[in-house]
mmCIF file of C-alpha atoms in Angstrom:
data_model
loop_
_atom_site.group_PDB
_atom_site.id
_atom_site.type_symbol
_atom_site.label_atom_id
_atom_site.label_comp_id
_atom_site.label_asym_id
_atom_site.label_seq_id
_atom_site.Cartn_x
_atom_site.Cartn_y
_atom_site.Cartn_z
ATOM 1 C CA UNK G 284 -154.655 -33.125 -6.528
ATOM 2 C CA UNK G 285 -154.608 -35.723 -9.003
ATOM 3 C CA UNK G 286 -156.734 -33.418 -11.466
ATOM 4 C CA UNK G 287 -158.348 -34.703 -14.212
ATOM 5 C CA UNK G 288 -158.331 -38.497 -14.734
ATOM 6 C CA UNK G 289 -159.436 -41.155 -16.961
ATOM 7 C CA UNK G 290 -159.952 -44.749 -17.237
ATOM 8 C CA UNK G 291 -158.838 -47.374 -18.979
ATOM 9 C CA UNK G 292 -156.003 -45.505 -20.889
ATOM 10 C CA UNK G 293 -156.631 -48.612 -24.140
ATOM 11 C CA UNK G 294 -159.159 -50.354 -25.169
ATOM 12 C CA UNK G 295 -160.270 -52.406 -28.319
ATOM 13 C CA UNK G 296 -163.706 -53.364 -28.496
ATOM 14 C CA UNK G 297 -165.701 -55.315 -31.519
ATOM 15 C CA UNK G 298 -168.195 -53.797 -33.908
ATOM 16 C CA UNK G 299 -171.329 -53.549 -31.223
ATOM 17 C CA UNK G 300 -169.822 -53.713 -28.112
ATOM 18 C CA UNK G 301 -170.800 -51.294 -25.490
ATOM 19 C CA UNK G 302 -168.784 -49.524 -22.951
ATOM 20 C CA UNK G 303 -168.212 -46.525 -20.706
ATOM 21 C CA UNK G 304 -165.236 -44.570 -20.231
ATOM 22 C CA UNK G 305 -164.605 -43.026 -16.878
ATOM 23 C CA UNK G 306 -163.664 -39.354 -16.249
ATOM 24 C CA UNK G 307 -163.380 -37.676 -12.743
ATOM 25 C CA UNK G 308 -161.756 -34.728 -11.469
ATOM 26 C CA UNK G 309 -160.929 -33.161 -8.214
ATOM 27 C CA UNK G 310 -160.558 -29.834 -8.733
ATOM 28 C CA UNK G 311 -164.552 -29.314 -7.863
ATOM 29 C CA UNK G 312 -164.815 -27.769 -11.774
ATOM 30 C CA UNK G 313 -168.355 -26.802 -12.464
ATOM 31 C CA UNK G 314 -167.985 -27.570 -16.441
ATOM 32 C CA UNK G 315 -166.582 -31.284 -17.763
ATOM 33 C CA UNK G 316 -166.266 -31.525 -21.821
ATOM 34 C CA UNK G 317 -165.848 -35.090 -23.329
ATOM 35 C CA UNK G 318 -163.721 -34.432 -27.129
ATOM 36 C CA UNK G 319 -162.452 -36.463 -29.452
ATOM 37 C CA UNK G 320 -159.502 -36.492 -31.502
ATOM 38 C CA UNK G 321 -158.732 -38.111 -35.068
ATOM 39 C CA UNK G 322 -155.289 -37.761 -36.526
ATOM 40 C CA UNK G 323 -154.573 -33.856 -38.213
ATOM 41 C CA UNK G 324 -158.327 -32.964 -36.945
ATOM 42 C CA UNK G 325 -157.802 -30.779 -33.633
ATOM 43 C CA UNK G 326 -160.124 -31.753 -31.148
ATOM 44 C CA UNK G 327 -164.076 -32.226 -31.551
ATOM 45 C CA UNK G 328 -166.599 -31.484 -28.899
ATOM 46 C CA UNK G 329 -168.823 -34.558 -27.782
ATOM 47 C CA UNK G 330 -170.988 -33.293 -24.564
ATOM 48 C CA UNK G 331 -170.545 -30.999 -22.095
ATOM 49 C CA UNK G 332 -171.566 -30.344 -18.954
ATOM 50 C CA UNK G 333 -172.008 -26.869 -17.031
ATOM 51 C CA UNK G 334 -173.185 -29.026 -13.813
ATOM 52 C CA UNK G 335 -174.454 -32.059 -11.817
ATOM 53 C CA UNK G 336 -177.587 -32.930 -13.497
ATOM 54 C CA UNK G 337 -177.107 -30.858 -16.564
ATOM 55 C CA UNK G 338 -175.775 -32.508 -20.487
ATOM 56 C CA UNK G 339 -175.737 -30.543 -23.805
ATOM 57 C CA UNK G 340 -174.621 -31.792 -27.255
ATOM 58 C CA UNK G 341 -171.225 -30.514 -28.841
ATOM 59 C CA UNK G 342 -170.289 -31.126 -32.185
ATOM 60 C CA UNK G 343 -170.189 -34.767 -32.727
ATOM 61 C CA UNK G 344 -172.615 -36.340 -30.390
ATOM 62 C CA UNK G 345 -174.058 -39.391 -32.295
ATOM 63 C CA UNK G 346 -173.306 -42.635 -31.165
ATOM 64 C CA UNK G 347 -172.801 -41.261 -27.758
ATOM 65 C CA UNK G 348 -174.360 -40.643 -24.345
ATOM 66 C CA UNK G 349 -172.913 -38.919 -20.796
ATOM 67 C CA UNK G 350 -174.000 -38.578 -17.682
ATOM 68 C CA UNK G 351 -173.523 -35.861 -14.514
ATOM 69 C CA UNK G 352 -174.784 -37.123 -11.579
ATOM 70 C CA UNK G 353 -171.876 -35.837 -9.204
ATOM 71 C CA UNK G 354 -169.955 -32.678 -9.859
ATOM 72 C CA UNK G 355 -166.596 -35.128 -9.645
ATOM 73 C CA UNK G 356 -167.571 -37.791 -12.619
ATOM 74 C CA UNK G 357 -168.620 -37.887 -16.183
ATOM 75 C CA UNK G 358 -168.646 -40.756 -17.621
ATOM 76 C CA UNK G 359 -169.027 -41.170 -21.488
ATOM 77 C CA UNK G 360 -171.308 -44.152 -22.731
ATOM 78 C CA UNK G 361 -170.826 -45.946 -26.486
ATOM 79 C CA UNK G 362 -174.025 -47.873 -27.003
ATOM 80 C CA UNK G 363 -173.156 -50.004 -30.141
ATOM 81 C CA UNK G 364 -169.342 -48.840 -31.341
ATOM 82 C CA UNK G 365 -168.920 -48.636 -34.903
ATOM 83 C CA UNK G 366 -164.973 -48.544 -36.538
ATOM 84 C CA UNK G 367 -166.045 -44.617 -37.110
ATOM 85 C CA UNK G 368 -165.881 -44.089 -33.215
ATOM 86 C CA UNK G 369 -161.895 -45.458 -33.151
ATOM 87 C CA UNK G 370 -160.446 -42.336 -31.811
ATOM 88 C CA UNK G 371 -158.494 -40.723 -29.000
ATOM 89 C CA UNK G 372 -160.860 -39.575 -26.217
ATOM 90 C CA UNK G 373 -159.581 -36.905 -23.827
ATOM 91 C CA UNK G 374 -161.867 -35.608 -21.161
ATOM 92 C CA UNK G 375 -161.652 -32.142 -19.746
ATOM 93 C CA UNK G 376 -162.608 -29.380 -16.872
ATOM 94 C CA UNK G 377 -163.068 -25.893 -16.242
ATOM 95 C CA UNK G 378 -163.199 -24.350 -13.088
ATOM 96 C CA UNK G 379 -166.958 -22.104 -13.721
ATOM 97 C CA UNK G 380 -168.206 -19.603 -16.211
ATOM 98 C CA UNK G 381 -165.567 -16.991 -15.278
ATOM 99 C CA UNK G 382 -162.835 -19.034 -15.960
ATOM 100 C CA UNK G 383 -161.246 -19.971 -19.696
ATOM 101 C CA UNK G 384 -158.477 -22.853 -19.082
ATOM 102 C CA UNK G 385 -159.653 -26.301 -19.513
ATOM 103 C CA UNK G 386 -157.148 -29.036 -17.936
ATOM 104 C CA UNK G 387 -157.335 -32.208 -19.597
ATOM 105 C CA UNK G 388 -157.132 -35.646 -18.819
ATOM 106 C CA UNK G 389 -154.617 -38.102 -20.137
ATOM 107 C CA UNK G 390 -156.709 -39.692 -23.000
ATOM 108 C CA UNK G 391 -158.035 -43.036 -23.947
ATOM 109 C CA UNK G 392 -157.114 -44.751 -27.065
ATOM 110 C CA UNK G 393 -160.478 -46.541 -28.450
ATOM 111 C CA UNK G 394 -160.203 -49.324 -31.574
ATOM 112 C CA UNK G 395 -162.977 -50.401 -32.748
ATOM 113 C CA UNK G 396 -162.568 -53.157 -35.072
ATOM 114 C CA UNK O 121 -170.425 -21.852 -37.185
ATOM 115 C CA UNK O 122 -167.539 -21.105 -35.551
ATOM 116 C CA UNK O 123 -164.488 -21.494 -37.050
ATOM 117 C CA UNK O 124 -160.740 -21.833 -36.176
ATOM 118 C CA UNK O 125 -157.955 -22.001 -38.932
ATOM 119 C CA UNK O 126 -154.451 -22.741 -38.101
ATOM 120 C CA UNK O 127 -151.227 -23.235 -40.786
ATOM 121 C CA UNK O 128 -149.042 -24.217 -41.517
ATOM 122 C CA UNK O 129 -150.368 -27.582 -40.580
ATOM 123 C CA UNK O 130 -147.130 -28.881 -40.537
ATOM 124 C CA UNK O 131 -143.536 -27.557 -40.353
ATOM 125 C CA UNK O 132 -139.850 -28.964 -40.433
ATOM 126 C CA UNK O 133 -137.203 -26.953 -38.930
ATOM 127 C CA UNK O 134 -133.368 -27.323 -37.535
ATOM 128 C CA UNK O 135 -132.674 -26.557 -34.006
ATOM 129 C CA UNK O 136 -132.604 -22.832 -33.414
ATOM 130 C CA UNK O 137 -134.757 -22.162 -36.127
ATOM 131 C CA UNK O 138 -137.539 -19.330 -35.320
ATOM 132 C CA UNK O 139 -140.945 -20.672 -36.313
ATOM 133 C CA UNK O 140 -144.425 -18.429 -36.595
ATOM 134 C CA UNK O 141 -147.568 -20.496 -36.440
ATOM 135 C CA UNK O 142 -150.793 -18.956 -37.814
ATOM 136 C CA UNK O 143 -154.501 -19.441 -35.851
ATOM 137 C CA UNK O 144 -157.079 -17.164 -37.987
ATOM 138 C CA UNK O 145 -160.715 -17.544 -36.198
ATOM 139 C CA UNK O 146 -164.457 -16.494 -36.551
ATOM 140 C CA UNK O 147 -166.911 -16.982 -34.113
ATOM 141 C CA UNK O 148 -169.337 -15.049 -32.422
ATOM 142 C CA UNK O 149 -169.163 -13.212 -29.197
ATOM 143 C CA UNK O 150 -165.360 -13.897 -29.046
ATOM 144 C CA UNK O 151 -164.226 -13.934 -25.398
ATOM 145 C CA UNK O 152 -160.463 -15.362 -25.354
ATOM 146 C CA UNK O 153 -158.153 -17.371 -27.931
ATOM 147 C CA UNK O 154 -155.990 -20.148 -26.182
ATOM 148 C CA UNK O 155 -152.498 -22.087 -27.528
ATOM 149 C CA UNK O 156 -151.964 -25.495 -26.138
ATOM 150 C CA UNK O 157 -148.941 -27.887 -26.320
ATOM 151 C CA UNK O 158 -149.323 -31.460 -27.114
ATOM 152 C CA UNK O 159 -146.849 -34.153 -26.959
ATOM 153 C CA UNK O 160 -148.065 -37.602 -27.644
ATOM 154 C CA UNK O 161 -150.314 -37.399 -24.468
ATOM 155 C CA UNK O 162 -152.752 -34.528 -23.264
ATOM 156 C CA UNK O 163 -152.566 -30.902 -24.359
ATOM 157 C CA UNK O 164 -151.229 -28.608 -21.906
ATOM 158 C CA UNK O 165 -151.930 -24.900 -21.920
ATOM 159 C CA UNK O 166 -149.410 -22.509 -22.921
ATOM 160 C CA UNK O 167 -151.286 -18.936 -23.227
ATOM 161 C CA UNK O 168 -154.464 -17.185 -23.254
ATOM 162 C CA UNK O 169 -155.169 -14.076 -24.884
ATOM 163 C CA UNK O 170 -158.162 -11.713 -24.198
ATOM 164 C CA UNK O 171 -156.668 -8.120 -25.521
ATOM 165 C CA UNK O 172 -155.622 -7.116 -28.806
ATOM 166 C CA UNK O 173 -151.690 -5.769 -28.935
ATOM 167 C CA UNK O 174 -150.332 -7.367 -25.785
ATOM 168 C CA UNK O 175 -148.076 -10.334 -26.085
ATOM 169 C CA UNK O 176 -147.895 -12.944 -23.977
ATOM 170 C CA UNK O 177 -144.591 -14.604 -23.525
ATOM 171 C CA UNK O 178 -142.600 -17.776 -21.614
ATOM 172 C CA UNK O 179 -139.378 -17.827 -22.018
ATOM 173 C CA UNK O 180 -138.782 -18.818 -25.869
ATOM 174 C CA UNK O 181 -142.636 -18.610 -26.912
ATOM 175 C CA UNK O 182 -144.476 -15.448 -27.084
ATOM 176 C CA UNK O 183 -147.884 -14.979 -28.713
ATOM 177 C CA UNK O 184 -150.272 -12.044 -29.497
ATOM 178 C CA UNK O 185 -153.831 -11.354 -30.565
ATOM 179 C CA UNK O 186 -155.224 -9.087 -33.135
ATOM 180 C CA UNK O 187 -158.780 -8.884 -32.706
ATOM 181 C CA UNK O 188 -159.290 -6.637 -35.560
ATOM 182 C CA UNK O 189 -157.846 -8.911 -38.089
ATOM 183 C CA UNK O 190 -159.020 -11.846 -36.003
ATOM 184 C CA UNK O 191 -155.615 -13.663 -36.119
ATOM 185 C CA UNK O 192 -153.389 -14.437 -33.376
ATOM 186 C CA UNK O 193 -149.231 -16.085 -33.749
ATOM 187 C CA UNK O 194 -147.524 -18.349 -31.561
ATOM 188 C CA UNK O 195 -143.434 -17.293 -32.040
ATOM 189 C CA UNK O 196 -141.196 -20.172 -30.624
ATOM 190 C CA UNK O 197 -137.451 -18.742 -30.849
ATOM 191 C CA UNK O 198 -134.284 -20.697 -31.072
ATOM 192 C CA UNK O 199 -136.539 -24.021 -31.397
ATOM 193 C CA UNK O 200 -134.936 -27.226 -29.915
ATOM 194 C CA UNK O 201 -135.852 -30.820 -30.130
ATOM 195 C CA UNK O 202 -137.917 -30.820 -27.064
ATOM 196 C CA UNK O 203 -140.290 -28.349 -28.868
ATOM 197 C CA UNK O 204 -141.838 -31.089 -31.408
ATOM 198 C CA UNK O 205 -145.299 -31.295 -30.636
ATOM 199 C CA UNK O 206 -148.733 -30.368 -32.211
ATOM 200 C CA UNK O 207 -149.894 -27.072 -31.028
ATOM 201 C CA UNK O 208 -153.625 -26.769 -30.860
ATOM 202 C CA UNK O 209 -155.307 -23.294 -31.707
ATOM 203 C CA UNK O 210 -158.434 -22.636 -29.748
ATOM 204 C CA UNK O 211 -161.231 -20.042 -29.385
ATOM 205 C CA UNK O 212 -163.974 -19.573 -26.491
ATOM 206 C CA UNK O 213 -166.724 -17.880 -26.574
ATOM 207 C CA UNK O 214 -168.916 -15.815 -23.779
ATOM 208 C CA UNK O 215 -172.270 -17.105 -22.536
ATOM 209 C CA UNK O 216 -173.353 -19.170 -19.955
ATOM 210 C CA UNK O 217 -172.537 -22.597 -22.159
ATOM 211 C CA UNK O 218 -169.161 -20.832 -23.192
ATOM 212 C CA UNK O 219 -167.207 -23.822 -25.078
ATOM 213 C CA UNK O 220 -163.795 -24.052 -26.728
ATOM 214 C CA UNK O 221 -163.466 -24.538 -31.011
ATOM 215 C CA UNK O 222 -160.083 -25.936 -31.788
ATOM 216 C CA UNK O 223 -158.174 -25.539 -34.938
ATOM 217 C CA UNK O 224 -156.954 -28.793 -36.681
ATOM 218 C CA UNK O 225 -153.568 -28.160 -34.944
ATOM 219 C CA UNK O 226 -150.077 -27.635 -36.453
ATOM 220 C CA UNK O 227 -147.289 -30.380 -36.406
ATOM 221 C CA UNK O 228 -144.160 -28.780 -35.517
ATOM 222 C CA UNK O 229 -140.929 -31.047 -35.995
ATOM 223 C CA UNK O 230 -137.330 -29.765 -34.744
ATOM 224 C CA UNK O 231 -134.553 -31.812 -36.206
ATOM 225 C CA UNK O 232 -131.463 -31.413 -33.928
#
């Protein structure tokens, strides 16, 4: 199992630009949770997902959209990045509802300049 | 608004030190409290508590919950180098849309 991976690991994009960073995992998790993280600020909650077909807001969702059209991928869309959205992006799944460990992806380093 | 709380947030110590770090928490309809490792890359679990009193431990690290005082402590004993890292603080919650709160996290650095 290669678990939970994302794609591209860098990227810098220009004030505007649009792009979609790639999560899938192939553990067949039920839940996938998109966070971001800025230096000495833990982790922040983006969107989750409990399912195919099913989105809810975290913490931070502006400037953001997913979708969950297969239990295996969920992507995370930047409409118009703004130098507020340079972060670290890590991706993560759970197995279902009875289960509390969420395995992460690797991360992708976003500049927006 | 659930709320996690870790300090120090950062902490220099010599190789074999002992080191306590601090995660305080409120949130409702607490289900577990979870430590995580990270090291320049992804965070990878370390332990999850569910039950006041009973400590967890792996080798060097051991960590326990007290729901009461809604605190838990990650001990790291006889640090080394290899143990610099931010460890990440986190809380879940029950329900159907159950997610995790993290803390800010806590730099640990072990100078040899």
């Amino acid at each position: 199992n290669a678990g939970v991976t994302q794609t591209p690991k860098f990227r810098i994009l220009k004030i505007g630009q649009s792009m979609t960073l790639q999560c899938t995992q192939d553990m067949n998790h039920n839940y996938m949770y998109w966070y971001r993280q800025d230096p000495g600020m833990g982790l922040k909650l983006i969107y989750y997902s409990v399912g195919a077909g099913i989105t809810d807001k975290g913490e931070v969702p502006n400037g953001y959209n997913v979708s969950r059209s297969t239990t295996e991928d969920f992507p995370l869309r930047l409409e118009l990045a703004a130098p507020s959205q340079t972060s670290v992006y890590f991706c993560a799944s759970r197995r279902d509802r009875a289960s509390n460990e969420q395995f992460f992806g690797p991360g992708t380093r976003l500049t927006v300049l | 608004e659930d709320k996690v709380v870790q300090s120090p947030l950062s902490l220099v110590v010599h190789e074999g030190d002992t080191v306590t770090l601090n995660c305080s928490y409120e949130v409702t309809n607490f289900r577990s409290l979870l430590w995580y490792k990270q090291e320049k890359k992804a965070p990878t679990f370390l332990f999850m508590l569910t039950s006041s009193g009973i400590e967890k431990k792996s080798g060097r690290l051991s960590s326990i919950l007290d729901k009461k005082e809604l605190f838990s402590i990650l001990n790291i004993t006889a640090t080394q180098t290899g143990d610099s890292a931010i460890y990440l603080c986190a809380v879940s919650t029950t329900g159907a849309n159950s997610k995790l709160t993290f803390g800010k996290g806590i730099t640990l650095s072990v100078r040899p």
